Amino acid sequence: MLMFEDSTAAIDEPKNERLEARTQRSVKQTIRRAATICGVELTSFVVSAAYRAAQEAIEAQKITMLNRDADQAVFFSALENPPQPNERLRKAFALRKNLIANAD
């Protein structure tokens, strides 16, 4: 049995909201099979997977979005006037170049 971690278990709220979805029979059968393999109910499996995917999508959006005008100014200033590479960065690029040259 695969390990399953319910990503919603720590949320201390009543479960009084509903989700509905229509899908193809084969899709539902595949999801049901995965839930069975993990030893959990279909609903728990689906909600937990959807919640994890939602958190990842939100986190990815946060990373690429600049929230304030000041953030944007700093970002574009760094693009237009990049700092000189420090010693660690020069070593990292040299290592990368060496690894690529010896990849064959």
mmCIF file of C-alpha atoms in Angstrom:
data_model
loop_
_atom_site.group_PDB
_atom_site.id
_atom_site.type_symbol
_atom_site.label_atom_id
_atom_site.label_comp_id
_atom_site.label_asym_id
_atom_site.label_seq_id
_atom_site.Cartn_x
_atom_site.Cartn_y
_atom_site.Cartn_z
ATOM 1 C CA MET A 1 0.000 0.000 0.000
ATOM 2 C CA LEU A 2 1.312 3.454 -0.897
ATOM 3 C CA MET A 3 1.680 6.076 1.778
ATOM 4 C CA PHE A 4 -1.043 8.722 1.734
ATOM 5 C CA GLU A 5 -0.872 12.045 3.507
ATOM 6 C CA ASP A 6 -4.121 13.971 3.780
ATOM 7 C CA SER A 7 -3.070 17.548 3.088
ATOM 8 C CA THR A 8 -6.326 18.868 4.568
ATOM 9 C CA ALA A 9 -6.151 16.996 7.893
ATOM 10 C CA ALA A 10 -4.626 19.916 9.795
ATOM 11 C CA ILE A 11 -7.415 22.315 8.812
ATOM 12 C CA ASP A 12 -9.632 22.732 11.848
ATOM 13 C CA GLU A 13 -12.952 23.596 10.216
ATOM 14 C CA PRO A 14 -16.213 21.729 9.737
ATOM 15 C CA LYS A 15 -16.612 19.956 6.417
ATOM 16 C CA ASN A 16 -19.785 21.563 5.175
ATOM 17 C CA GLU A 17 -18.821 22.597 1.638
ATOM 18 C CA ARG A 18 -19.392 20.399 -1.416
ATOM 19 C CA LEU A 19 -17.427 19.891 -4.618
ATOM 20 C CA GLU A 20 -18.935 18.337 -7.702
ATOM 21 C CA ALA A 21 -17.240 17.231 -10.886
ATOM 22 C CA ARG A 22 -18.264 15.324 -13.972
ATOM 23 C CA THR A 23 -15.615 13.224 -15.642
ATOM 24 C CA GLN A 24 -15.104 10.235 -17.891
ATOM 25 C CA ARG A 25 -15.663 6.786 -16.448
ATOM 26 C CA SER A 26 -12.056 5.741 -17.051
ATOM 27 C CA VAL A 27 -10.768 8.801 -15.200
ATOM 28 C CA LYS A 28 -12.960 8.048 -12.199
ATOM 29 C CA GLN A 29 -11.927 4.396 -12.234
ATOM 30 C CA THR A 30 -8.261 5.365 -12.259
ATOM 31 C CA ILE A 31 -8.719 7.791 -9.359
ATOM 32 C CA ARG A 32 -10.764 5.235 -7.413
ATOM 33 C CA ARG A 33 -8.055 2.603 -7.982
ATOM 34 C CA ALA A 34 -5.356 4.973 -6.720
ATOM 35 C CA ALA A 35 -7.425 5.800 -3.630
ATOM 36 C CA THR A 36 -7.924 2.097 -2.949
ATOM 37 C CA ILE A 37 -4.205 1.426 -3.334
ATOM 38 C CA CYS A 38 -3.519 4.216 -0.823
ATOM 39 C CA GLY A 39 -6.158 2.829 1.524
ATOM 40 C CA VAL A 40 -8.326 5.957 1.661
ATOM 41 C CA GLU A 41 -11.792 6.930 0.570
ATOM 42 C CA LEU A 42 -12.244 8.385 -2.908
ATOM 43 C CA THR A 43 -13.430 11.747 -1.555
ATOM 44 C CA SER A 44 -10.431 12.136 0.765
ATOM 45 C CA PHE A 45 -8.071 11.219 -2.045
ATOM 46 C CA VAL A 46 -9.598 13.682 -4.524
ATOM 47 C CA VAL A 47 -9.948 16.596 -2.104
ATOM 48 C CA SER A 48 -6.431 16.149 -0.756
ATOM 49 C CA ALA A 49 -4.917 15.953 -4.253
ATOM 50 C CA ALA A 50 -6.887 18.990 -5.431
ATOM 51 C CA TYR A 51 -5.899 20.948 -2.320
ATOM 52 C CA ARG A 52 -2.194 20.142 -2.825
ATOM 53 C CA ALA A 53 -2.422 21.170 -6.498
ATOM 54 C CA ALA A 54 -4.165 24.409 -5.514
ATOM 55 C CA GLN A 55 -1.487 25.226 -2.944
ATOM 56 C CA GLU A 56 1.264 24.570 -5.515
ATOM 57 C CA ALA A 57 -0.450 26.769 -8.123
ATOM 58 C CA ILE A 58 -0.855 29.611 -5.624
ATOM 59 C CA GLU A 59 2.748 29.279 -4.458
ATOM 60 C CA ALA A 60 4.044 29.288 -8.054
ATOM 61 C CA GLN A 61 2.037 32.425 -8.792
ATOM 62 C CA LYS A 62 3.407 34.148 -5.681
ATOM 63 C CA ILE A 63 6.951 33.465 -6.779
ATOM 64 C CA THR A 64 6.551 35.057 -10.213
ATOM 65 C CA MET A 65 4.365 38.003 -9.238
ATOM 66 C CA LEU A 66 5.757 41.280 -7.982
ATOM 67 C CA ASN A 67 3.209 42.687 -5.561
ATOM 68 C CA ARG A 68 4.230 46.338 -5.242
ATOM 69 C CA ASP A 69 5.549 49.079 -7.498
ATOM 70 C CA ALA A 70 8.684 49.190 -5.342
ATOM 71 C CA ASP A 71 9.281 45.456 -5.938
ATOM 72 C CA GLN A 72 8.949 45.996 -9.675
ATOM 73 C CA ALA A 73 11.366 48.922 -9.637
ATOM 74 C CA VAL A 74 14.006 46.922 -7.756
ATOM 75 C CA PHE A 75 13.548 43.916 -10.044
ATOM 76 C CA PHE A 76 13.874 45.900 -13.287
ATOM 77 C CA SER A 77 16.768 47.913 -11.909
ATOM 78 C CA ALA A 78 18.625 44.663 -11.175
ATOM 79 C CA LEU A 79 17.930 43.479 -14.731
ATOM 80 C CA GLU A 80 19.169 46.722 -16.252
ATOM 81 C CA ASN A 81 22.179 47.059 -13.915
ATOM 82 C CA PRO A 82 23.175 43.551 -12.831
ATOM 83 C CA PRO A 83 25.737 43.296 -10.059
ATOM 84 C CA GLN A 84 29.138 41.824 -10.798
ATOM 85 C CA PRO A 85 29.357 38.080 -10.054
ATOM 86 C CA ASN A 86 30.974 37.231 -6.739
ATOM 87 C CA GLU A 87 33.605 34.518 -6.227
ATOM 88 C CA ARG A 88 31.046 31.783 -5.416
ATOM 89 C CA LEU A 89 29.111 32.500 -8.612
ATOM 90 C CA ARG A 90 32.294 32.485 -10.721
ATOM 91 C CA LYS A 91 33.260 29.104 -9.205
ATOM 92 C CA ALA A 92 29.759 27.732 -9.822
ATOM 93 C CA PHE A 93 29.885 28.737 -13.485
ATOM 94 C CA ALA A 94 33.357 27.236 -13.873
ATOM 95 C CA LEU A 95 32.133 23.972 -12.312
ATOM 96 C CA ARG A 96 29.086 23.967 -14.601
ATOM 97 C CA LYS A 97 31.267 24.570 -17.654
ATOM 98 C CA ASN A 98 33.553 21.711 -16.596
ATOM 99 C CA LEU A 99 30.624 19.341 -15.980
ATOM 100 C CA ILE A 100 29.086 20.121 -19.366
ATOM 101 C CA ALA A 101 32.426 19.718 -21.145
ATOM 102 C CA ASN A 102 32.892 16.273 -19.535
ATOM 103 C CA ALA A 103 29.275 15.108 -19.905
ATOM 104 C CA ASP A 104 30.044 12.790 -22.813
#
